[in-house]
Short mmCIF file of C-alpha atoms in Angstrom, two decimals:
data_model
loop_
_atom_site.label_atom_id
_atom_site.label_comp_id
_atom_site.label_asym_id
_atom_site.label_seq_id
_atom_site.Cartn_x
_atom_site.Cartn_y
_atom_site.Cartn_z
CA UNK A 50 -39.03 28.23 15.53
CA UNK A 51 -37.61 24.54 16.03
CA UNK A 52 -41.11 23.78 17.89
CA UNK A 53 -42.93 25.11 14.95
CA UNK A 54 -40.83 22.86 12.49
CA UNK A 55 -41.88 20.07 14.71
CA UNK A 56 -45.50 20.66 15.55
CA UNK A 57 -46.22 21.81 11.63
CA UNK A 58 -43.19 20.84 9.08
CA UNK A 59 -43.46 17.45 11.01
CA UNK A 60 -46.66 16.94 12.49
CA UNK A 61 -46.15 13.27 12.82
CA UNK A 62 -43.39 12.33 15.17
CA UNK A 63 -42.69 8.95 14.96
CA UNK A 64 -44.09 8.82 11.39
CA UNK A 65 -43.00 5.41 9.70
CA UNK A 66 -40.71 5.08 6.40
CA UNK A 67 -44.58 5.27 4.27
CA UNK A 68 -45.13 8.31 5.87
CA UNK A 69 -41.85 10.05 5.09
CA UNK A 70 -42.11 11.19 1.89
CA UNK A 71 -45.34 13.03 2.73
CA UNK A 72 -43.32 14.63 5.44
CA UNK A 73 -40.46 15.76 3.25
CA UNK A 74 -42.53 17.57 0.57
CA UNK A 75 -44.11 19.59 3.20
CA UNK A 76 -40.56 20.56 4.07
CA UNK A 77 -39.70 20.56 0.49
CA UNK A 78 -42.61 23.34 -0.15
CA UNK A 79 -41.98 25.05 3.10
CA UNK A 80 -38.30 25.75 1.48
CA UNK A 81 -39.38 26.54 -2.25
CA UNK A 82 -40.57 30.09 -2.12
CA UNK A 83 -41.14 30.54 -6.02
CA UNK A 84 -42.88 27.19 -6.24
CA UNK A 85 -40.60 25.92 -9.46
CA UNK A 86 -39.82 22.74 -7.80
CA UNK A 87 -36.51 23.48 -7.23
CA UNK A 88 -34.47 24.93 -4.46
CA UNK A 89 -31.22 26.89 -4.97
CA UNK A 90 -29.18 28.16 -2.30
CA UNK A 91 -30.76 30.74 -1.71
CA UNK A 92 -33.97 29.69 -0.98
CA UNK A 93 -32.55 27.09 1.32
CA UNK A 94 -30.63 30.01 3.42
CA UNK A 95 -34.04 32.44 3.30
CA UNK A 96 -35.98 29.32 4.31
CA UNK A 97 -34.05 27.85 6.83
CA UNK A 98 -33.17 31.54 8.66
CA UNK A 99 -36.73 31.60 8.52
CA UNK A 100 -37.45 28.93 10.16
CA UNK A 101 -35.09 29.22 12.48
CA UNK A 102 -33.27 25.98 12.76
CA UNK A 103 -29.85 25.80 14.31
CA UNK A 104 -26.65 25.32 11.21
CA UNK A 105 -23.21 24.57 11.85
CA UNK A 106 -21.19 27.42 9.83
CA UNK A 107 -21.43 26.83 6.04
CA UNK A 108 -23.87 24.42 6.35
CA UNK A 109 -25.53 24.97 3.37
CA UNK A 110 -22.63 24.77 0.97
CA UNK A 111 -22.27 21.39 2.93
CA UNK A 112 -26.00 20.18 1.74
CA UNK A 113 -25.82 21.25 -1.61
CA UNK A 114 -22.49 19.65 -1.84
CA UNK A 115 -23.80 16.52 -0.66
CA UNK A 116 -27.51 16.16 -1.88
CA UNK A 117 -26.53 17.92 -5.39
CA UNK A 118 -26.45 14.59 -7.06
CA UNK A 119 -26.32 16.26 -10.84
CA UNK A 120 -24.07 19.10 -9.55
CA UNK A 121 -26.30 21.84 -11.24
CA UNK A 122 -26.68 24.14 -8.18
CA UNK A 123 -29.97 23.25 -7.05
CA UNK A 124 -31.90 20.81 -5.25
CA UNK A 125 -35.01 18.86 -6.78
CA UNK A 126 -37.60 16.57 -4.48
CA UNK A 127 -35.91 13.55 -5.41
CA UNK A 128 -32.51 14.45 -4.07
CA UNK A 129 -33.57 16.58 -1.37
CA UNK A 130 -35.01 13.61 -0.38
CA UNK A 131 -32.89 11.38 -0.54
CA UNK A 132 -30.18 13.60 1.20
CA UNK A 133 -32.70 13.93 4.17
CA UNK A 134 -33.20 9.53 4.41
CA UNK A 135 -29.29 9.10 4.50
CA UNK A 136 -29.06 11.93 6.54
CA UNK A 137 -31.69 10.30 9.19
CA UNK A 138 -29.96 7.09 8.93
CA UNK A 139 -26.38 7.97 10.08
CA UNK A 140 -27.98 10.59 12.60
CA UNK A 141 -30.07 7.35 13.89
CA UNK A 142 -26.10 5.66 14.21
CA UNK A 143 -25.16 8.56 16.51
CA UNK A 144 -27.89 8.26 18.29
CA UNK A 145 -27.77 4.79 19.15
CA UNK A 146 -24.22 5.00 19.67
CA UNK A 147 -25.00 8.06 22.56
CA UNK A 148 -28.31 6.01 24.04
CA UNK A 149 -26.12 3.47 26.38
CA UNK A 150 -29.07 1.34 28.22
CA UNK A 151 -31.09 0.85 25.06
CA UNK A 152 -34.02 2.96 26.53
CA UNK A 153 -34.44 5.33 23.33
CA UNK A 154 -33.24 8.48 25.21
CA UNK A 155 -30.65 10.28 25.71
CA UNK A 156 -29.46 11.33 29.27
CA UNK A 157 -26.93 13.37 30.69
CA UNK A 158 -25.13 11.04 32.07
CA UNK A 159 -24.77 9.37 28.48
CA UNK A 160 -23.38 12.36 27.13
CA UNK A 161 -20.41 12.69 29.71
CA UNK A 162 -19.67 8.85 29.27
CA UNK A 163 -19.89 9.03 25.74
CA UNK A 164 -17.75 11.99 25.67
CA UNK A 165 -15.12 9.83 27.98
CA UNK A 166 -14.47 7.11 25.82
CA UNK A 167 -13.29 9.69 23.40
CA UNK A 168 -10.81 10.96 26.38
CA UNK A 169 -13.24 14.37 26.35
CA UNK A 170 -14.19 15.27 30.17
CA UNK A 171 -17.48 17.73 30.85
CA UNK A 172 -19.33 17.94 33.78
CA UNK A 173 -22.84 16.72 34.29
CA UNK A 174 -23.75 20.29 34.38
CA UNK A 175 -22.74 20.96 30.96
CA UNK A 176 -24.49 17.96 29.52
CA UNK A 177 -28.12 19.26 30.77
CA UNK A 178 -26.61 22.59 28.79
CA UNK A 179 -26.35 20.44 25.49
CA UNK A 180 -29.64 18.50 26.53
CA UNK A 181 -31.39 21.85 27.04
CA UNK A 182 -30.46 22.81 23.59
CA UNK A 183 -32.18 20.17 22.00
CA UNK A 184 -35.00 18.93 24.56
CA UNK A 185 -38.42 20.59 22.90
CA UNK A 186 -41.18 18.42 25.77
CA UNK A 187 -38.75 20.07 29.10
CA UNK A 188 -37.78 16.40 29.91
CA UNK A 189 -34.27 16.75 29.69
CA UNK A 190 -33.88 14.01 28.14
CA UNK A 191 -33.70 13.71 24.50
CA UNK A 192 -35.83 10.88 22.25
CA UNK A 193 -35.10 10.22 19.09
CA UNK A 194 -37.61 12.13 17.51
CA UNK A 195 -36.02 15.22 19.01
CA UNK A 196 -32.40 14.30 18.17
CA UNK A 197 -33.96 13.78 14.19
CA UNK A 198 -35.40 17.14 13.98
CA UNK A 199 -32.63 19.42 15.87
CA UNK A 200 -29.59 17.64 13.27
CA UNK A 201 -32.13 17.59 10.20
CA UNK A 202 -30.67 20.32 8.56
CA UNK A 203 -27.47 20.25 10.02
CA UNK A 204 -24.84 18.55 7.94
CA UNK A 205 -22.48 16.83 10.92
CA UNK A 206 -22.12 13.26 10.20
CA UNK A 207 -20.09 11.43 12.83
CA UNK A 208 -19.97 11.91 16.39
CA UNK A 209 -17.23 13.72 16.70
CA UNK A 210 -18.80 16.60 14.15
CA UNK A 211 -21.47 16.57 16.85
CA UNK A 212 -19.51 16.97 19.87
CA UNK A 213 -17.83 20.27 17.86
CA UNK A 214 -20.74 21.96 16.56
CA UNK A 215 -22.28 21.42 20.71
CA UNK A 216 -18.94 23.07 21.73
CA UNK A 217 -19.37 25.66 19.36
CA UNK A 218 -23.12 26.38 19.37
CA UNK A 219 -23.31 26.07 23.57
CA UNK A 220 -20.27 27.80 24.17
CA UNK A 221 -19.55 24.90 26.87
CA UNK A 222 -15.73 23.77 27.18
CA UNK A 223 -14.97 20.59 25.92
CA UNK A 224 -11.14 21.00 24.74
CA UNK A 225 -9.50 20.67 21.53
CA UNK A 226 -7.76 16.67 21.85
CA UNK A 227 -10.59 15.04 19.32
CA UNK A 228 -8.67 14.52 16.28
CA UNK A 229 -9.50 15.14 12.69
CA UNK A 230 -7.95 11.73 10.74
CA UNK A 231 -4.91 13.36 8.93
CA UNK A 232 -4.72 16.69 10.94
CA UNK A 233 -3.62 17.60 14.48
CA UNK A 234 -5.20 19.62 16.63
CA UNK A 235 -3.49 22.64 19.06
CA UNK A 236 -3.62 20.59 21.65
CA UNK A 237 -1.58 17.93 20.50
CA UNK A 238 0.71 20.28 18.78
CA UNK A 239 1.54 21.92 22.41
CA UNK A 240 1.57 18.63 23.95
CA UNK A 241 3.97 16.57 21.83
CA UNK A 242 1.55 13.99 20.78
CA UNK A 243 1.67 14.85 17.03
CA UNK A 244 5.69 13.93 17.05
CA UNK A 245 4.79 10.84 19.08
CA UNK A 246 2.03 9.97 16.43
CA UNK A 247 4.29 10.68 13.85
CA UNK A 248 7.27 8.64 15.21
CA UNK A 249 4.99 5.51 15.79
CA UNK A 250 4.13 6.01 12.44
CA UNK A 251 7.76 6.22 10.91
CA UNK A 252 8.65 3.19 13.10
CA UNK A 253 5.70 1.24 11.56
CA UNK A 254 6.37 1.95 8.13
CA UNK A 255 10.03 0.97 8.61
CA UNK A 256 8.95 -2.41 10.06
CA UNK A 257 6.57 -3.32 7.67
CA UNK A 258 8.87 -1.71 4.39
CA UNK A 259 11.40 -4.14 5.88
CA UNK A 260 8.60 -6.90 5.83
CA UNK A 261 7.83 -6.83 2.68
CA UNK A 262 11.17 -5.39 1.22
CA UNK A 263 11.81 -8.87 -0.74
CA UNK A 264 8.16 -8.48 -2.67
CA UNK A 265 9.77 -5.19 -3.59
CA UNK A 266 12.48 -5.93 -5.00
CA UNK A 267 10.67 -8.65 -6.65
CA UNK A 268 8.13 -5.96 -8.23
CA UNK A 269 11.06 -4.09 -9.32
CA UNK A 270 12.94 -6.76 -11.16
CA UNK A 271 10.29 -7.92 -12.85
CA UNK A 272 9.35 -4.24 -13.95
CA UNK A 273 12.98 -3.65 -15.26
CA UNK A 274 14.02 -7.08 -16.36
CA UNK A 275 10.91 -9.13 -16.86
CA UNK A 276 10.64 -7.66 -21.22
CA UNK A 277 13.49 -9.75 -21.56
CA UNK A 278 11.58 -13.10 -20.88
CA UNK A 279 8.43 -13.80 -20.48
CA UNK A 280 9.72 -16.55 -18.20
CA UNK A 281 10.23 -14.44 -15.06
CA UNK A 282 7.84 -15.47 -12.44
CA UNK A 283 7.38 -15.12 -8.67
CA UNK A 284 9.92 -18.22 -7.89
CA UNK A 285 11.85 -17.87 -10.86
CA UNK A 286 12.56 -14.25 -9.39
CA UNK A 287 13.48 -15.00 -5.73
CA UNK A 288 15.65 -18.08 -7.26
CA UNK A 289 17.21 -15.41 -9.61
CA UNK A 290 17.97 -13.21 -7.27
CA UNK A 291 19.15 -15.37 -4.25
CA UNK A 292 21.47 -17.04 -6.86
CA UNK A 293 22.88 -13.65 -7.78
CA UNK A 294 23.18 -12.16 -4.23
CA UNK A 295 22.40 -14.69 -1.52
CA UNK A 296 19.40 -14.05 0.87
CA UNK A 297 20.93 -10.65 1.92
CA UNK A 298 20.39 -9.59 -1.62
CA UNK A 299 16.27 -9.89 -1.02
CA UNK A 300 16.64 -6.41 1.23
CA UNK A 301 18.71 -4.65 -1.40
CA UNK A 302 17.52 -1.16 -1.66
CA UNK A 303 15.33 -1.42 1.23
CA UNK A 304 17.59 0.90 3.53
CA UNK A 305 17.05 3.88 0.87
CA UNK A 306 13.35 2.84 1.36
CA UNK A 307 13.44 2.57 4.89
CA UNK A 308 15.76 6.13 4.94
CA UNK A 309 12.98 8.19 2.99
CA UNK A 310 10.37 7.55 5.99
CA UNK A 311 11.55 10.56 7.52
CA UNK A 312 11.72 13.56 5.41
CA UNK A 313 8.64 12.12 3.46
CA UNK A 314 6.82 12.27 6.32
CA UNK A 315 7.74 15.60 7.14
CA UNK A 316 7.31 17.03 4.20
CA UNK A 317 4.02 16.14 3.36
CA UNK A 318 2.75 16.91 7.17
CA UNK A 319 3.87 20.45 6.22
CA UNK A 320 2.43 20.70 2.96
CA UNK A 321 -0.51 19.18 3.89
CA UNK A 322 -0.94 21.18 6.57
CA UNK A 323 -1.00 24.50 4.12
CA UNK A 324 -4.13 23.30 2.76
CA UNK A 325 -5.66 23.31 5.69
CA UNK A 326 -6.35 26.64 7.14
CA UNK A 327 -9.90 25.96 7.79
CA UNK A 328 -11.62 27.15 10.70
CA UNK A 329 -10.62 25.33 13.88
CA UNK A 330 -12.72 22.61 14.44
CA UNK A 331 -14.41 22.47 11.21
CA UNK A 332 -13.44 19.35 8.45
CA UNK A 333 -12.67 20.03 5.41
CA UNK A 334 -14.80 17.92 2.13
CA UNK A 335 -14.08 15.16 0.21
CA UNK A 336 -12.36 16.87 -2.65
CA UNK A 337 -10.34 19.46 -0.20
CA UNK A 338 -8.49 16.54 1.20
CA UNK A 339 -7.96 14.96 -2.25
CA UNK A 340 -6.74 18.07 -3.67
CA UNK A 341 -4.53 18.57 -0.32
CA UNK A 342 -3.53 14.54 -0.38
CA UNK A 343 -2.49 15.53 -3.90
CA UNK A 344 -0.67 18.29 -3.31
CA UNK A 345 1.05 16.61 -0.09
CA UNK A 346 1.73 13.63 -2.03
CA UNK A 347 3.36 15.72 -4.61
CA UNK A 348 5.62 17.90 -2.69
CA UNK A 349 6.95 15.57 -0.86
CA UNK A 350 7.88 13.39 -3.86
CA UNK A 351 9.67 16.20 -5.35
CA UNK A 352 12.12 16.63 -2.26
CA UNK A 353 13.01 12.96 -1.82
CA UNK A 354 12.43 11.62 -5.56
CA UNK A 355 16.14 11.14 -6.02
CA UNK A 356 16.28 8.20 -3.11
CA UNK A 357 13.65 6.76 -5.37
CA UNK A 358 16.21 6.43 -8.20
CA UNK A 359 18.96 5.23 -5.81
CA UNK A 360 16.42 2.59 -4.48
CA UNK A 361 15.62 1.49 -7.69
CA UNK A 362 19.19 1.23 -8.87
CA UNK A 363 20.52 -0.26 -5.94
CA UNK A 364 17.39 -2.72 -6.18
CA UNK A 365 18.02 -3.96 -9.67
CA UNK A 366 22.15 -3.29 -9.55
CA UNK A 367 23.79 -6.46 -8.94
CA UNK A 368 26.08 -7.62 -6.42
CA UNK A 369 29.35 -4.96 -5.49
CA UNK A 370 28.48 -2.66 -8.21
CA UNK A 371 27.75 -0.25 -5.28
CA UNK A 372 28.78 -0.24 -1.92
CA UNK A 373 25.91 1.83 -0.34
CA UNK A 374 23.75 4.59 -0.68
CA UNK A 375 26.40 7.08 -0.94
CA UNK A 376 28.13 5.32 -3.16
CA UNK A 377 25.62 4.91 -6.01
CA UNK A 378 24.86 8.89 -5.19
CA UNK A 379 28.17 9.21 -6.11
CA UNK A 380 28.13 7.10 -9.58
CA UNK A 381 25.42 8.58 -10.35
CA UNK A 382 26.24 12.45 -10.41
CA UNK A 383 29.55 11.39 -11.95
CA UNK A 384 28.56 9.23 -15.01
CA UNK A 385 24.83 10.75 -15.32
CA UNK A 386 25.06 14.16 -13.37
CA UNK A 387 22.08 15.70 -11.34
CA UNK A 388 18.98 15.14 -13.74
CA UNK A 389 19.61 11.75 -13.31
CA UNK A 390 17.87 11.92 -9.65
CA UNK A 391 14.68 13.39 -11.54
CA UNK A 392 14.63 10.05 -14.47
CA UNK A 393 10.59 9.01 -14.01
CA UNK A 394 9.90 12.19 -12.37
CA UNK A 395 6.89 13.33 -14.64
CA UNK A 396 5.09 9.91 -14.98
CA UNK A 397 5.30 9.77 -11.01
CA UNK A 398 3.87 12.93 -10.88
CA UNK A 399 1.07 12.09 -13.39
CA UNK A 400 0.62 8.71 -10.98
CA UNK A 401 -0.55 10.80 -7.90
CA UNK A 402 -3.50 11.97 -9.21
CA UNK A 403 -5.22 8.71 -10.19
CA UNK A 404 -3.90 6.88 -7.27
CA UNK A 405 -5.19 9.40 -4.59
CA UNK A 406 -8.31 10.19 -6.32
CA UNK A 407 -9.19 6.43 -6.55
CA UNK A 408 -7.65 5.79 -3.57
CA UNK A 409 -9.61 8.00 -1.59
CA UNK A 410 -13.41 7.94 -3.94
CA UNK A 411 -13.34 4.12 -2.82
CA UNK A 412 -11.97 4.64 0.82
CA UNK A 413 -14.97 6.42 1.04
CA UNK A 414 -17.54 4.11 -0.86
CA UNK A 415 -16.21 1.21 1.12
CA UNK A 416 -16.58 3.14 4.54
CA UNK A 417 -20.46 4.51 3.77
CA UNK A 418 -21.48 1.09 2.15
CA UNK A 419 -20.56 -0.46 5.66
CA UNK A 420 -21.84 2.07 7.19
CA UNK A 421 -25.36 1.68 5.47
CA UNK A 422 -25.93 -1.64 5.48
CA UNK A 423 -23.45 -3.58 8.69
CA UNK A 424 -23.82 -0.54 11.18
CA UNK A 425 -26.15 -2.01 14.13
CA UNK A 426 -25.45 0.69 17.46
CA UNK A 427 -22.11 3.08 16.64
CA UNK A 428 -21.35 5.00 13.30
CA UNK A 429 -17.44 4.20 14.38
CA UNK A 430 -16.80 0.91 11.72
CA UNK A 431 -13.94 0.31 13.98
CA UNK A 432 -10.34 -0.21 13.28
CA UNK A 433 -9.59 -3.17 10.68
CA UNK A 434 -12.88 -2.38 9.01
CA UNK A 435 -11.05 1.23 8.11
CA UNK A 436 -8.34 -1.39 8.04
CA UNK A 437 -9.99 -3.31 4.88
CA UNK A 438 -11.22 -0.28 3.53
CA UNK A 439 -7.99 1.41 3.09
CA UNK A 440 -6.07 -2.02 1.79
CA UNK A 441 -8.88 -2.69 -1.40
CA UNK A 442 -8.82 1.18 -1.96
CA UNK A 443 -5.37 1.26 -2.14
CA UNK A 444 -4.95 -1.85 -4.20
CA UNK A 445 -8.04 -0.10 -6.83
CA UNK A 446 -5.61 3.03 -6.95
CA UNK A 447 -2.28 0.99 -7.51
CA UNK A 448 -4.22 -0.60 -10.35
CA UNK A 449 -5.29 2.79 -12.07
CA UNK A 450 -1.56 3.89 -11.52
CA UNK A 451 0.23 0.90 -12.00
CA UNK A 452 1.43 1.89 -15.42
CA UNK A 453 2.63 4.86 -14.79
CA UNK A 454 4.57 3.83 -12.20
CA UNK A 455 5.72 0.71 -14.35
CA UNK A 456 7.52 3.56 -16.64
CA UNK A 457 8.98 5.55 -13.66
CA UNK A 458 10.86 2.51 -12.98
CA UNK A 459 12.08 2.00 -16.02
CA UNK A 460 13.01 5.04 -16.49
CA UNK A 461 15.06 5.15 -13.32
CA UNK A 462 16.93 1.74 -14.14
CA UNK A 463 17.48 1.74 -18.34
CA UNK A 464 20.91 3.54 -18.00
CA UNK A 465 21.95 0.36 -16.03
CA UNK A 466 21.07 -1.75 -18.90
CA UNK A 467 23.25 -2.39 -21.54
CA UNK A 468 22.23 -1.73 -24.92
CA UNK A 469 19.24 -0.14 -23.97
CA UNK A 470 17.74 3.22 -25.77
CA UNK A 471 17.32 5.99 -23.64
CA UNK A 472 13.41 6.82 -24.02
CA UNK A 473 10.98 9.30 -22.35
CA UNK A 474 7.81 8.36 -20.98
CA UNK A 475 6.06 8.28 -24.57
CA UNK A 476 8.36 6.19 -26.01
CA UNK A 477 8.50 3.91 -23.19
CA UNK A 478 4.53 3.25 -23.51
CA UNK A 479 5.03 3.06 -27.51
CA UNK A 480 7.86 0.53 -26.69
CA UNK A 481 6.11 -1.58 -24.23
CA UNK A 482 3.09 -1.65 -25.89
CA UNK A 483 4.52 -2.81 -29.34
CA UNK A 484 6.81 -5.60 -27.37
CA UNK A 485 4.94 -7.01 -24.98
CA UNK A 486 1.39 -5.30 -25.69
CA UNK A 487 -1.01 -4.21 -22.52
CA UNK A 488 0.27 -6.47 -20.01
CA UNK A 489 3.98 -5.40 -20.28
CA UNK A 490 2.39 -2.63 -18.51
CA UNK A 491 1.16 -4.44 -15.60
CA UNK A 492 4.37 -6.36 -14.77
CA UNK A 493 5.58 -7.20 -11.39
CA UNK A 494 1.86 -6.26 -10.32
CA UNK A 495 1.36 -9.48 -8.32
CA UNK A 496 4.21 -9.26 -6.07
CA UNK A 497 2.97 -5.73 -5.53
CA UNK A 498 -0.43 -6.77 -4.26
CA UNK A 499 0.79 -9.56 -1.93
CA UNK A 500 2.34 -6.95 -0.05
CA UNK A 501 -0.28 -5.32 0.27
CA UNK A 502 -2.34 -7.19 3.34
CA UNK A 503 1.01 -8.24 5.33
CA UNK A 504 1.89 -4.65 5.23
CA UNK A 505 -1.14 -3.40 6.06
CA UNK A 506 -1.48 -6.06 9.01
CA UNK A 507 2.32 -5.41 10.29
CA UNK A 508 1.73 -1.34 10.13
CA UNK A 509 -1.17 -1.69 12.51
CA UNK A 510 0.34 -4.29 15.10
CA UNK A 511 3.37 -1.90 15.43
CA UNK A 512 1.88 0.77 15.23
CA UNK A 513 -0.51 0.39 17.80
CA UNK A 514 2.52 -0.92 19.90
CA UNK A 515 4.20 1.97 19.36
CA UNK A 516 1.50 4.04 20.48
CA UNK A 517 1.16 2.47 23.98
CA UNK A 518 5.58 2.57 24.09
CA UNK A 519 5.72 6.31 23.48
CA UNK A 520 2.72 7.47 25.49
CA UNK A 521 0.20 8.53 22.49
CA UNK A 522 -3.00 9.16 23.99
CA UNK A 523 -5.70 7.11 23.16
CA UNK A 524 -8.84 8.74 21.19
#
């Protein structure tokens, strides 16, 4: 039934960008059996079984959630359209990306050495195998106009959703070591390559907390003390400080910071991982992994939230009124007992959820945006594009959060300051707000986004150093 979706649905195979829309109502009709314009689910499942076109498991759930622009269940011309074009154009990406001399087919050989620059190893034997699957003229070979009509319906997006719906959908062996960002796969679970990944990861964020630990300190400073004069600036705060504490006094609180890699880490790994009992080899959407960021984030912040008190306190204490980490513990359970670990904890908790949902809405506007209009011959944007990407979404979600986080701190530090009520997060905001008005509530908020690049920039370099040290496979 794939020839007859070629030879009628699209009678004209190398039809130009005119001609499309002709094309896709014929498609559209072919898929709306009661003829209301619409398709629902339904319709799409009956039509497509009917046609016989090869899916990738929950495929349709994956269209609709996709081409449903107005998220009412059902599909009209316009966005089944449109879902179709940007479909075509990223399947056009993985098909330049597979076509290695230029010559507008696809090979065998292509396959195998695309497949080995992603450390995968088949055989040239199992290449015809996926060739076969897709080849309609008995070539083997595949052109492009093949390649467009055998992924038209099916929602992979990337090469490597391609290489797993070919293992799945051939049967052919082509191992489990392609990684889903964020997730590890059996493979490197039983071969030690998620601690490895992890550890390079810990050491990177260590180096580059370190890096940037006297912006930190600066951010918190001016977050706790900067109410009391509207005279605190960038300089002004490293003079302060340096004045009060010497240079040494720039990394105060950063080995609490540095400390907290570890069982943050861990933790949200775990929980993460909970949220992800998908089917192997299958990624989850969009709003699974924000909902499972979320969740990650939030766990994790709950187990080591009371080293975020100690880092504040050591951060803004001054000079010998603690000794160490165990020490302000210590003064702290004695003079303020345990809730005092949990001061901040609900705005912090409230922060996650604009933070990761902004964080990750404009990862992923960033990353298609590229995608559609810089992408020439792979749909891979490459390291520091993903790089850029995740810096300016991070610094959009740091802005949306900012506040909140603003009266965590403060929170966390007022018991250190003399004279000062002790207010929830309400009265906080009323506080601020009647002081110092909005932009009390963004203060410290340029120290925090010069960090940002250097520590983005240092967490790559050692990472990727790290990597190569401890023996991380390459993907």
């Amino acid at each position: 039934m794939l020839r007859w979706l070629r030879d009628f649905v699209l009678p004209t195979a190398a039809c130009q960008d005119a001609e499309q829309p002709t094309r896709y109502e014929t498609l559209f009709q072919a898929l709306d059996r009661n003829g209301d314009g619409v398709v629902d689910i339904g319709e799409l499942q009956e039509g497509l079984r009917n046609l016989g076109i090869p899916l990738g498991q929950d495929a349709e759930e994956k269209i609709f959630t996709t081409g449903d622009v107005n998220k009412d269940g059902k599909l009209d011309f316009e966005e089944f359209m449109k879902y179709l074009k940007d479909h075509e154009k990223k399947m056009k990406l993985a098909f330049k990306s597979l076509d290695k001399n230029n010559d507008g087919k696809i090979e065998a050989s292509e396959i195998v050495q695309s497949l080995q620059t992603l450390g995968l190893t088949i055989s040239e034997q199992q290449a015809e195998l996926i060739l076969q699957s897709i080849d309609v003229d008995g070539t083997m070979t595949v052109d492009w106009n093949e390649w467009r009509d055998y992924f038209l319906f099916n929602p992979v997006t990337d090469i490597e959703e391609i290489i797993r719906f070919w293992k799945h959908s051939t049967g052919i062996d082509i191992g489990d070591s392609l990684t889903i960002p964020d997730e590890f796969t059996e493979d490197e679970k039983k071969s030690g390559q998620w601690w490895r990944q992890l550890l390079a990861g810990g050491i990177a964020g260590a180096v580059s907390r370190t890096s940037t630990a006297p912006l930190d300190r600066l951010k918190i400073m001016m977050q706790v003390h900067g109410s009391k004069s509207d005279k605190m600036n960038i300089f002004g705060g490293f003079r302060q400080m340096v004045k009060e504490g010497g240079i040494r006094s720039l990394w105060r609180g950063n080995g609490t910071n540095v400390i907290k890699i570890a069982p943050e880490t861990a933790v949200k790994f775990w929980a993460y991982e909970q949220k992800l009992l998908t089917e192997e080899g299958q990624k989850i959407g969009t709003f699974e992994r924000f909902i499972s960021g979320s969740m990650a984030g939030a766990t994790a912040q709950t187990f080591i939230y009371p080293m975020e008190v100690m880092k504040t306190r050591l951060a803004v204490g001054k000079t010998g009124q603690y000794s160490g980490i165990y020490d302000c513990a210590k003064k702290i359970l004695k003079h303020e007992g345990l809730g005092a670990f949990y001061k901040g904890y609900v705005p912090n908790l409230l922060g996650i959820i604009p933070y990761a949902g902004i964080d990750l809405a404009v990862y992923e506007l960033l990353k298609s945006y590229w995608l559609d209009n810089f992408a020439k011959d792979s749909v891979n944007p490459g390291v520091m594009v993903l790089l850029g990407c995740g810096a300016l979404s991070s610094t959009c979600g740091q802005l949306a959060s900012y506040p909140l986080a603003l009266v965590r701190t403060r929170m966390q530090a007022q018991a250190m300051l003399e004279g000062s009520p002790q207010l929830n997060m309400v009265g906080l905001f009323r506080r601020i707000i009647s002081k110092e008005g909005i932009p009390g509530l963004y203060r410290g908020i340029t120290p925090n986004f010069m960090k940002v690049l250097p520590a983005v920039g240092i967490s790559y370099v050692v990472y990727e150093n790290m990597k190569q040290t401890l023996g991380v496979t390459q993907k």
